[in-house]
Amino acid sequence: MSANADPIELQKFSDLAAKWWDPTSEFKPLHEINPLRLAWIDGIAPLAGKQVVDVGCGGGILSESMAAKGANVLGIDLAEKPLKVAGLHKLESGVMLDYECISAEDLAAREPASRDVVTCMEMLEHVPDPAAIVAACAALAKPGAHLFFSTINRNAKAYALAVIGAEYVLGMLPRGTHDYAKFIKPSELTRFCRQAGLNVREIRGMSYNPLTRVYSLGADTDVNYLIHVTKD
Ligand code: SAH
């Protein structure tokens, strides 16, 4: 077990793993945002032929979709069950990619400067030391690589929408999915990136309209947001 992992967090994702590919399950939000984030990534760093690592891949929703675009993808996670589900799902879908149970830090030590694209989505808010994950992602990146992170902002609105709204009012996520104290402000994430030698290119907000039930990318980074950085 990596020192930079919270066993309770990993257990939460393992307990739900069987439902990972059920688009009506607790993972519905990940299914719904996936086309948006995939198109954003592919628009910036066309994925075909790229060496990609997806850190904290879970059941592989993003990993598999990047592989389907022609990328050579390794998905890594520290929860065994979601990785098993990911491995079974790729057999079903016939998409070629690899999964491994290894920490970002250990993979970076084994395969430094090896990837053209590094993704780490909806994961930093679940780890004890997110800055160390960002640094490991930077170490995994080749010079010139593109890195993409997403997480949840920390403010009253994010608490209201991502915790109270999503978990208690709308019931979109199981209660206890998110720990407000671990949410990360864009200013903090950009600092982690700069400290890791990465250049911040763009920050995009991701908003959910509970009336239309549609997600969209835009300027509002108050709650969910994504960041594009490069290793120059
Ligand atoms: N990135 C995926 C899954 C997000 S859910 C997606 O956006 O579709 C968060 C994932 O992070 C879970 O699979 C959980 O097991 C994983 N995770 C939590 N802590 C981790 C750590 N320290 N190292 C690797 N993965 C971790």
PDB file of C-alpha atoms and ligand atoms in Angstrom:
ATOM      1  CA  MET A   1       0.000   0.000   0.000  1.00  0.00           C
ATOM      2  CA  SER A   2       1.329   3.378  -0.986  1.00  0.00           C
ATOM      3  CA  ALA A   3       1.735   5.869   1.847  1.00  0.00           C
ATOM      4  CA  ASN A   4      -0.130   8.414  -0.247  1.00  0.00           C
ATOM      5  CA  ALA A   5      -3.449   6.565  -0.343  1.00  0.00           C
ATOM      6  CA  ASP A   6      -6.403   6.513   2.017  1.00  0.00           C
ATOM      7  CA  PRO A   7      -7.585   2.913   2.584  1.00  0.00           C
ATOM      8  CA  ILE A   8     -11.109   4.117   3.439  1.00  0.00           C
ATOM      9  CA  GLU A   9     -11.316   5.942   0.113  1.00  0.00           C
ATOM     10  CA  LEU A  10     -10.082   2.907  -1.816  1.00  0.00           C
ATOM     11  CA  GLN A  11     -12.622   0.729  -0.003  1.00  0.00           C
ATOM     12  CA  LYS A  12     -15.464   3.071  -0.982  1.00  0.00           C
ATOM     13  CA  PHE A  13     -14.637   2.607  -4.649  1.00  0.00           C
ATOM     14  CA  SER A  14     -14.086  -1.136  -4.269  1.00  0.00           C
ATOM     15  CA  ASP A  15     -17.483  -1.584  -2.610  1.00  0.00           C
ATOM     16  CA  LEU A  16     -19.212   0.028  -5.578  1.00  0.00           C
ATOM     17  CA  ALA A  17     -16.996  -1.487  -8.273  1.00  0.00           C
ATOM     18  CA  ALA A  18     -19.554  -3.925  -9.701  1.00  0.00           C
ATOM     19  CA  LYS A  19     -21.744  -0.978 -10.694  1.00  0.00           C
ATOM     20  CA  TRP A  20     -18.974   0.960 -12.431  1.00  0.00           C
ATOM     21  CA  TRP A  21     -20.281   0.484 -15.963  1.00  0.00           C
ATOM     22  CA  ASP A  22     -23.956   0.828 -15.056  1.00  0.00           C
ATOM     23  CA  PRO A  23     -24.784   4.289 -16.422  1.00  0.00           C
ATOM     24  CA  THR A  24     -27.736   4.591 -14.022  1.00  0.00           C
ATOM     25  CA  SER A  25     -25.641   3.829 -10.933  1.00  0.00           C
ATOM     26  CA  GLU A  26     -23.586   5.968  -8.563  1.00  0.00           C
ATOM     27  CA  PHE A  27     -21.161   6.320 -11.464  1.00  0.00           C
ATOM     28  CA  LYS A  28     -23.753   8.023 -13.668  1.00  0.00           C
ATOM     29  CA  PRO A  29     -21.990  11.419 -13.323  1.00  0.00           C
ATOM     30  CA  LEU A  30     -18.714   9.927 -14.603  1.00  0.00           C
ATOM     31  CA  HIS A  31     -20.529   8.423 -17.599  1.00  0.00           C
ATOM     32  CA  GLU A  32     -22.255  11.710 -18.321  1.00  0.00           C
ATOM     33  CA  ILE A  33     -19.143  13.888 -18.132  1.00  0.00           C
ATOM     34  CA  ASN A  34     -16.950  11.468 -20.062  1.00  0.00           C
ATOM     35  CA  PRO A  35     -17.798  12.610 -23.619  1.00  0.00           C
ATOM     36  CA  LEU A  36     -17.138  16.218 -22.574  1.00  0.00           C
ATOM     37  CA  ARG A  37     -13.743  15.604 -21.000  1.00  0.00           C
ATOM     38  CA  LEU A  38     -12.703  13.160 -23.725  1.00  0.00           C
ATOM     39  CA  ALA A  39     -13.480  15.677 -26.475  1.00  0.00           C
ATOM     40  CA  TRP A  40     -11.651  18.415 -24.565  1.00  0.00           C
ATOM     41  CA  ILE A  41      -8.525  16.269 -24.123  1.00  0.00           C
ATOM     42  CA  ASP A  42      -8.590  14.951 -27.686  1.00  0.00           C
ATOM     43  CA  GLY A  43      -9.045  18.486 -29.028  1.00  0.00           C
ATOM     44  CA  ILE A  44      -5.907  19.681 -27.235  1.00  0.00           C
ATOM     45  CA  ALA A  45      -3.756  16.559 -27.563  1.00  0.00           C
ATOM     46  CA  PRO A  46      -5.103  14.304 -30.339  1.00  0.00           C
ATOM     47  CA  LEU A  47      -4.996  10.902 -28.711  1.00  0.00           C
ATOM     48  CA  ALA A  48      -4.381   8.591 -31.671  1.00  0.00           C
ATOM     49  CA  GLY A  49      -0.972   6.967 -31.306  1.00  0.00           C
ATOM     50  CA  LYS A  50      -0.162   8.707 -28.009  1.00  0.00           C
ATOM     51  CA  GLN A  51       1.348   7.026 -24.947  1.00  0.00           C
ATOM     52  CA  VAL A  52      -1.130   7.764 -22.193  1.00  0.00           C
ATOM     53  CA  VAL A  53      -1.353   7.004 -18.490  1.00  0.00           C
ATOM     54  CA  ASP A  54      -4.660   7.471 -16.664  1.00  0.00           C
ATOM     55  CA  VAL A  55      -3.966   7.859 -12.945  1.00  0.00           C
ATOM     56  CA  GLY A  56      -6.776   6.746 -10.621  1.00  0.00           C
ATOM     57  CA  CYS A  57      -8.588   5.146 -13.558  1.00  0.00           C
ATOM     58  CA  GLY A  58     -11.134   3.217 -11.480  1.00  0.00           C
ATOM     59  CA  GLY A  59     -13.330   1.032 -13.698  1.00  0.00           C
ATOM     60  CA  GLY A  60     -11.804   2.609 -16.795  1.00  0.00           C
ATOM     61  CA  ILE A  61     -14.508   4.898 -18.191  1.00  0.00           C
ATOM     62  CA  LEU A  62     -12.011   7.510 -19.379  1.00  0.00           C
ATOM     63  CA  SER A  63      -9.144   5.046 -20.014  1.00  0.00           C
ATOM     64  CA  GLU A  64     -11.201   2.908 -22.362  1.00  0.00           C
ATOM     65  CA  SER A  65     -12.605   5.879 -24.247  1.00  0.00           C
ATOM     66  CA  MET A  66      -9.073   7.239 -24.816  1.00  0.00           C
ATOM     67  CA  ALA A  67      -7.926   3.810 -26.035  1.00  0.00           C
ATOM     68  CA  ALA A  68     -10.916   3.728 -28.401  1.00  0.00           C
ATOM     69  CA  LYS A  69      -9.521   6.956 -29.904  1.00  0.00           C
ATOM     70  CA  GLY A  70      -6.330   5.076 -30.743  1.00  0.00           C
ATOM     71  CA  ALA A  71      -4.168   5.915 -27.732  1.00  0.00           C
ATOM     72  CA  ASN A  72      -1.890   3.368 -26.084  1.00  0.00           C
ATOM     73  CA  VAL A  73      -3.350   3.581 -22.580  1.00  0.00           C
ATOM     74  CA  LEU A  74      -2.239   2.296 -19.207  1.00  0.00           C
ATOM     75  CA  GLY A  75      -4.827   2.797 -16.472  1.00  0.00           C
ATOM     76  CA  ILE A  76      -3.516   2.673 -12.914  1.00  0.00           C
ATOM     77  CA  ASP A  77      -5.334   2.637  -9.592  1.00  0.00           C
ATOM     78  CA  LEU A  78      -4.706   1.319  -6.094  1.00  0.00           C
ATOM     79  CA  ALA A  79      -8.154  -0.244  -5.639  1.00  0.00           C
ATOM     80  CA  GLU A  80      -8.108  -3.831  -6.912  1.00  0.00           C
ATOM     81  CA  LYS A  81     -11.802  -4.346  -7.541  1.00  0.00           C
ATOM     82  CA  PRO A  82     -12.379  -1.426  -9.891  1.00  0.00           C
ATOM     83  CA  LEU A  83      -9.315  -2.592 -11.844  1.00  0.00           C
ATOM     84  CA  LYS A  84     -10.823  -6.080 -12.140  1.00  0.00           C
ATOM     85  CA  VAL A  85     -14.045  -4.582 -13.431  1.00  0.00           C
ATOM     86  CA  ALA A  86     -12.034  -2.475 -15.888  1.00  0.00           C
ATOM     87  CA  GLY A  87     -10.201  -5.579 -17.088  1.00  0.00           C
ATOM     88  CA  LEU A  88     -13.458  -7.465 -17.635  1.00  0.00           C
ATOM     89  CA  HIS A  89     -15.100  -4.551 -19.396  1.00  0.00           C
ATOM     90  CA  LYS A  90     -12.319  -4.211 -21.949  1.00  0.00           C
ATOM     91  CA  LEU A  91     -12.809  -7.869 -22.877  1.00  0.00           C
ATOM     92  CA  GLU A  92     -16.480  -7.135 -23.455  1.00  0.00           C
ATOM     93  CA  SER A  93     -15.872  -3.995 -25.488  1.00  0.00           C
ATOM     94  CA  GLY A  94     -12.833  -5.344 -27.349  1.00  0.00           C
ATOM     95  CA  VAL A  95     -10.816  -2.168 -26.767  1.00  0.00           C
ATOM     96  CA  MET A  96      -7.087  -2.796 -26.276  1.00  0.00           C
ATOM     97  CA  LEU A  97      -5.468  -1.237 -23.216  1.00  0.00           C
ATOM     98  CA  ASP A  98      -3.670  -2.201 -20.021  1.00  0.00           C
ATOM     99  CA  TYR A  99      -4.424  -1.809 -16.358  1.00  0.00           C
ATOM    100  CA  GLU A 100      -2.121  -2.122 -13.382  1.00  0.00           C
ATOM    101  CA  CYS A 101      -2.425  -1.806  -9.634  1.00  0.00           C
ATOM    102  CA  ILE A 102       0.458   0.559  -8.912  1.00  0.00           C
ATOM    103  CA  SER A 103       0.776   4.022  -7.404  1.00  0.00           C
ATOM    104  CA  ALA A 104       1.561   7.016  -9.593  1.00  0.00           C
ATOM    105  CA  GLU A 105       4.722   7.518  -7.547  1.00  0.00           C
ATOM    106  CA  ASP A 106       5.959   3.953  -8.144  1.00  0.00           C
ATOM    107  CA  LEU A 107       5.132   4.030 -11.853  1.00  0.00           C
ATOM    108  CA  ALA A 108       6.956   7.345 -12.176  1.00  0.00           C
ATOM    109  CA  ALA A 109      10.037   5.797 -10.561  1.00  0.00           C
ATOM    110  CA  ARG A 110       9.850   2.793 -12.910  1.00  0.00           C
ATOM    111  CA  GLU A 111       8.939   4.635 -16.128  1.00  0.00           C
ATOM    112  CA  PRO A 112       9.999   8.277 -15.841  1.00  0.00           C
ATOM    113  CA  ALA A 113       9.320  10.676 -18.746  1.00  0.00           C
ATOM    114  CA  SER A 114       7.435   7.956 -20.620  1.00  0.00           C
ATOM    115  CA  ARG A 115       4.037   9.424 -21.484  1.00  0.00           C
ATOM    116  CA  ASP A 116       2.767  11.983 -24.028  1.00  0.00           C
ATOM    117  CA  VAL A 117      -0.478  12.493 -22.122  1.00  0.00           C
ATOM    118  CA  VAL A 118      -1.215  12.066 -18.423  1.00  0.00           C
ATOM    119  CA  THR A 119      -4.778  12.208 -17.130  1.00  0.00           C
ATOM    120  CA  CYS A 120      -5.840  12.234 -13.490  1.00  0.00           C
ATOM    121  CA  MET A 121      -9.539  12.882 -13.142  1.00  0.00           C
ATOM    122  CA  GLU A 122     -11.792  13.102 -10.090  1.00  0.00           C
ATOM    123  CA  MET A 123      -9.040  11.528  -8.006  1.00  0.00           C
ATOM    124  CA  LEU A 124      -6.935  14.237  -6.311  1.00  0.00           C
ATOM    125  CA  GLU A 125      -9.746  14.987  -3.822  1.00  0.00           C
ATOM    126  CA  HIS A 126      -9.489  11.417  -2.539  1.00  0.00           C
ATOM    127  CA  VAL A 127      -5.780  11.289  -1.644  1.00  0.00           C
ATOM    128  CA  PRO A 128      -3.848  12.466   1.449  1.00  0.00           C
ATOM    129  CA  ASP A 129      -1.196  14.382  -0.508  1.00  0.00           C
ATOM    130  CA  PRO A 130      -2.487  15.581  -3.888  1.00  0.00           C
ATOM    131  CA  ALA A 131       0.672  17.630  -4.560  1.00  0.00           C
ATOM    132  CA  ALA A 132       2.718  14.420  -4.542  1.00  0.00           C
ATOM    133  CA  ILE A 133       0.366  12.878  -7.126  1.00  0.00           C
ATOM    134  CA  VAL A 134       0.748  15.954  -9.331  1.00  0.00           C
ATOM    135  CA  ALA A 135       4.545  15.681  -8.978  1.00  0.00           C
ATOM    136  CA  ALA A 136       4.407  11.975  -9.906  1.00  0.00           C
ATOM    137  CA  CYS A 137       2.260  12.814 -12.954  1.00  0.00           C
ATOM    138  CA  ALA A 138       4.849  15.427 -13.949  1.00  0.00           C
ATOM    139  CA  ALA A 139       7.600  12.829 -13.601  1.00  0.00           C
ATOM    140  CA  LEU A 140       5.623  10.416 -15.821  1.00  0.00           C
ATOM    141  CA  ALA A 141       5.299  13.047 -18.544  1.00  0.00           C
ATOM    142  CA  LYS A 142       7.725  13.350 -21.455  1.00  0.00           C
ATOM    143  CA  PRO A 143       9.050  16.817 -22.242  1.00  0.00           C
ATOM    144  CA  GLY A 144       6.298  18.480 -24.279  1.00  0.00           C
ATOM    145  CA  ALA A 145       3.588  16.292 -22.752  1.00  0.00           C
ATOM    146  CA  HIS A 146       0.059  17.402 -21.950  1.00  0.00           C
ATOM    147  CA  LEU A 147      -1.416  16.712 -18.510  1.00  0.00           C
ATOM    148  CA  PHE A 148      -5.053  16.974 -17.508  1.00  0.00           C
ATOM    149  CA  PHE A 149      -6.403  17.056 -13.957  1.00  0.00           C
ATOM    150  CA  SER A 150      -9.917  17.501 -12.670  1.00  0.00           C
ATOM    151  CA  THR A 151     -11.189  17.918  -9.143  1.00  0.00           C
ATOM    152  CA  ILE A 152     -13.652  19.888  -7.025  1.00  0.00           C
ATOM    153  CA  ASN A 153     -13.185  23.455  -5.795  1.00  0.00           C
ATOM    154  CA  ARG A 154     -13.419  24.261  -2.076  1.00  0.00           C
ATOM    155  CA  ASN A 155     -15.910  27.009  -1.181  1.00  0.00           C
ATOM    156  CA  ALA A 156     -19.458  27.344   0.137  1.00  0.00           C
ATOM    157  CA  LYS A 157     -21.025  26.791  -3.296  1.00  0.00           C
ATOM    158  CA  ALA A 158     -18.984  23.639  -3.916  1.00  0.00           C
ATOM    159  CA  TYR A 159     -20.042  22.338  -0.499  1.00  0.00           C
ATOM    160  CA  ALA A 160     -23.670  23.144  -1.244  1.00  0.00           C
ATOM    161  CA  LEU A 161     -23.700  21.565  -4.705  1.00  0.00           C
ATOM    162  CA  ALA A 162     -21.107  18.767  -4.622  1.00  0.00           C
ATOM    163  CA  VAL A 163     -21.847  17.488  -1.132  1.00  0.00           C
ATOM    164  CA  ILE A 164     -25.329  18.595   0.001  1.00  0.00           C
ATOM    165  CA  GLY A 165     -26.855  18.763  -3.490  1.00  0.00           C
ATOM    166  CA  ALA A 166     -25.319  15.713  -5.148  1.00  0.00           C
ATOM    167  CA  GLU A 167     -25.264  13.421  -2.116  1.00  0.00           C
ATOM    168  CA  TYR A 168     -28.260  14.515  -0.040  1.00  0.00           C
ATOM    169  CA  VAL A 169     -30.784  16.322  -2.242  1.00  0.00           C
ATOM    170  CA  LEU A 170     -30.398  14.770  -5.675  1.00  0.00           C
ATOM    171  CA  GLY A 171     -29.053  11.463  -4.352  1.00  0.00           C
ATOM    172  CA  MET A 172     -26.696  11.284  -7.349  1.00  0.00           C
ATOM    173  CA  LEU A 173     -23.791  10.068  -5.223  1.00  0.00           C
ATOM    174  CA  PRO A 174     -23.662   7.924  -2.085  1.00  0.00           C
ATOM    175  CA  ARG A 175     -23.422   9.937   1.125  1.00  0.00           C
ATOM    176  CA  GLY A 176     -19.814  10.271   2.191  1.00  0.00           C
ATOM    177  CA  THR A 177     -18.456  10.112  -1.388  1.00  0.00           C
ATOM    178  CA  HIS A 178     -16.755  13.452  -0.961  1.00  0.00           C
ATOM    179  CA  ASP A 179     -14.944  14.959   1.991  1.00  0.00           C
ATOM    180  CA  TYR A 180     -15.208  18.753   1.744  1.00  0.00           C
ATOM    181  CA  ALA A 181     -11.893  19.320   3.513  1.00  0.00           C
ATOM    182  CA  LYS A 182     -10.091  17.530   0.668  1.00  0.00           C
ATOM    183  CA  PHE A 183     -11.505  19.696  -2.088  1.00  0.00           C
ATOM    184  CA  ILE A 184      -8.837  21.719  -3.885  1.00  0.00           C
ATOM    185  CA  LYS A 185      -8.977  25.344  -4.952  1.00  0.00           C
ATOM    186  CA  PRO A 186      -7.749  26.132  -8.476  1.00  0.00           C
ATOM    187  CA  SER A 187      -5.098  28.371  -6.877  1.00  0.00           C
ATOM    188  CA  GLU A 188      -3.831  25.366  -4.899  1.00  0.00           C
ATOM    189  CA  LEU A 189      -3.854  22.994  -7.869  1.00  0.00           C
ATOM    190  CA  THR A 190      -2.043  25.516 -10.055  1.00  0.00           C
ATOM    191  CA  ARG A 191       0.538  25.916  -7.269  1.00  0.00           C
ATOM    192  CA  PHE A 192       1.043  22.120  -7.116  1.00  0.00           C
ATOM    193  CA  CYS A 193       1.514  22.152 -10.896  1.00  0.00           C
ATOM    194  CA  ARG A 194       4.011  25.005 -10.890  1.00  0.00           C
ATOM    195  CA  GLN A 195       5.939  23.379  -8.041  1.00  0.00           C
ATOM    196  CA  ALA A 196       6.154  20.247 -10.198  1.00  0.00           C
ATOM    197  CA  GLY A 197       7.586  22.280 -13.094  1.00  0.00           C
ATOM    198  CA  LEU A 198       4.357  22.286 -15.112  1.00  0.00           C
ATOM    199  CA  ASN A 199       2.919  25.239 -17.000  1.00  0.00           C
ATOM    200  CA  VAL A 200      -0.749  26.019 -16.562  1.00  0.00           C
ATOM    201  CA  ARG A 201      -2.481  26.463 -19.929  1.00  0.00           C
ATOM    202  CA  GLU A 202      -6.193  26.482 -19.254  1.00  0.00           C
ATOM    203  CA  ILE A 203      -8.733  26.015 -16.481  1.00  0.00           C
ATOM    204  CA  ARG A 204     -12.266  25.022 -17.481  1.00  0.00           C
ATOM    205  CA  GLY A 205     -15.303  24.815 -15.290  1.00  0.00           C
ATOM    206  CA  MET A 206     -17.716  21.909 -15.496  1.00  0.00           C
ATOM    207  CA  SER A 207     -21.264  22.671 -14.458  1.00  0.00           C
ATOM    208  CA  TYR A 208     -24.309  20.528 -13.901  1.00  0.00           C
ATOM    209  CA  ASN A 209     -27.739  21.925 -14.537  1.00  0.00           C
ATOM    210  CA  PRO A 210     -30.046  19.951 -12.208  1.00  0.00           C
ATOM    211  CA  LEU A 211     -33.133  21.008 -14.177  1.00  0.00           C
ATOM    212  CA  THR A 212     -31.986  19.896 -17.617  1.00  0.00           C
ATOM    213  CA  ARG A 213     -29.647  17.306 -16.038  1.00  0.00           C
ATOM    214  CA  VAL A 214     -26.984  18.275 -18.522  1.00  0.00           C
ATOM    215  CA  TYR A 215     -23.288  18.887 -17.877  1.00  0.00           C
ATOM    216  CA  SER A 216     -21.326  21.454 -19.811  1.00  0.00           C
ATOM    217  CA  LEU A 217     -17.838  22.914 -19.916  1.00  0.00           C
ATOM    218  CA  GLY A 218     -17.551  26.646 -19.428  1.00  0.00           C
ATOM    219  CA  ALA A 219     -16.021  29.483 -17.457  1.00  0.00           C
ATOM    220  CA  ASP A 220     -17.624  28.668 -14.095  1.00  0.00           C
ATOM    221  CA  THR A 221     -14.937  26.929 -12.007  1.00  0.00           C
ATOM    222  CA  ASP A 222     -16.827  27.343  -8.713  1.00  0.00           C
ATOM    223  CA  VAL A 223     -17.522  23.630  -8.267  1.00  0.00           C
ATOM    224  CA  ASN A 224     -16.080  21.075 -10.699  1.00  0.00           C
ATOM    225  CA  TYR A 225     -13.165  22.107 -12.870  1.00  0.00           C
ATOM    226  CA  LEU A 226     -10.487  20.716 -15.167  1.00  0.00           C
ATOM    227  CA  ILE A 227      -7.003  22.007 -15.768  1.00  0.00           C
ATOM    228  CA  HIS A 228      -4.660  21.566 -18.715  1.00  0.00           C
ATOM    229  CA  VAL A 229      -0.946  21.872 -18.042  1.00  0.00           C
ATOM    230  CA  THR A 230       2.153  21.115 -20.069  1.00  0.00           C
ATOM    231  CA  LYS A 231       5.652  19.987 -19.298  1.00  0.00           C
ATOM    232  CA  ASP A 232       7.772  22.250 -21.453  1.00  0.00           C
TER     233      ASP A 232
HETATM  234  N1  SAH B   1     -10.570   8.729 -12.883  1.00  0.00           N
HETATM  235  C1  SAH B   1     -11.769   7.916 -12.992  1.00  0.00           C
HETATM  236  C2  SAH B   1     -12.274   7.415 -11.656  1.00  0.00           C
HETATM  237  C3  SAH B   1     -12.546   8.470 -10.597  1.00  0.00           C
HETATM  238  S1  SAH B   1     -13.062   7.785  -9.049  1.00  0.00           S
HETATM  239  C4  SAH B   1     -12.822   8.712 -13.718  1.00  0.00           C
HETATM  240  O1  SAH B   1     -12.816   9.943 -13.610  1.00  0.00           O
HETATM  241  O2  SAH B   1     -13.660   8.133 -14.399  1.00  0.00           O
HETATM  242  C5  SAH B   1     -11.550   7.969  -8.085  1.00  0.00           C
HETATM  243  C6  SAH B   1     -10.577   6.840  -8.285  1.00  0.00           C
HETATM  244  O3  SAH B   1      -9.359   7.185  -7.636  1.00  0.00           O
HETATM  245  C7  SAH B   1     -11.032   5.516  -7.663  1.00  0.00           C
HETATM  246  O4  SAH B   1     -10.931   4.487  -8.604  1.00  0.00           O
HETATM  247  C8  SAH B   1     -10.032   5.284  -6.517  1.00  0.00           C
HETATM  248  O5  SAH B   1      -9.766   3.912  -6.269  1.00  0.00           O
HETATM  249  C9  SAH B   1      -8.824   6.007  -7.060  1.00  0.00           C
HETATM  250  N2  SAH B   1      -7.831   6.362  -6.050  1.00  0.00           N
HETATM  251  C10 SAH B   1      -8.021   6.892  -4.828  1.00  0.00           C
HETATM  252  N3  SAH B   1      -6.840   7.080  -4.207  1.00  0.00           N
HETATM  253  C11 SAH B   1      -5.870   6.642  -5.067  1.00  0.00           C
HETATM  254  C12 SAH B   1      -4.448   6.600  -5.031  1.00  0.00           C
HETATM  255  N4  SAH B   1      -3.774   7.052  -3.988  1.00  0.00           N
HETATM  256  N5  SAH B   1      -3.797   6.106  -6.107  1.00  0.00           N
HETATM  257  C13 SAH B   1      -4.465   5.675  -7.183  1.00  0.00           C
HETATM  258  N6  SAH B   1      -5.812   5.710  -7.292  1.00  0.00           N
HETATM  259  C14 SAH B   1      -6.502   6.190  -6.241  1.00  0.00           C
END
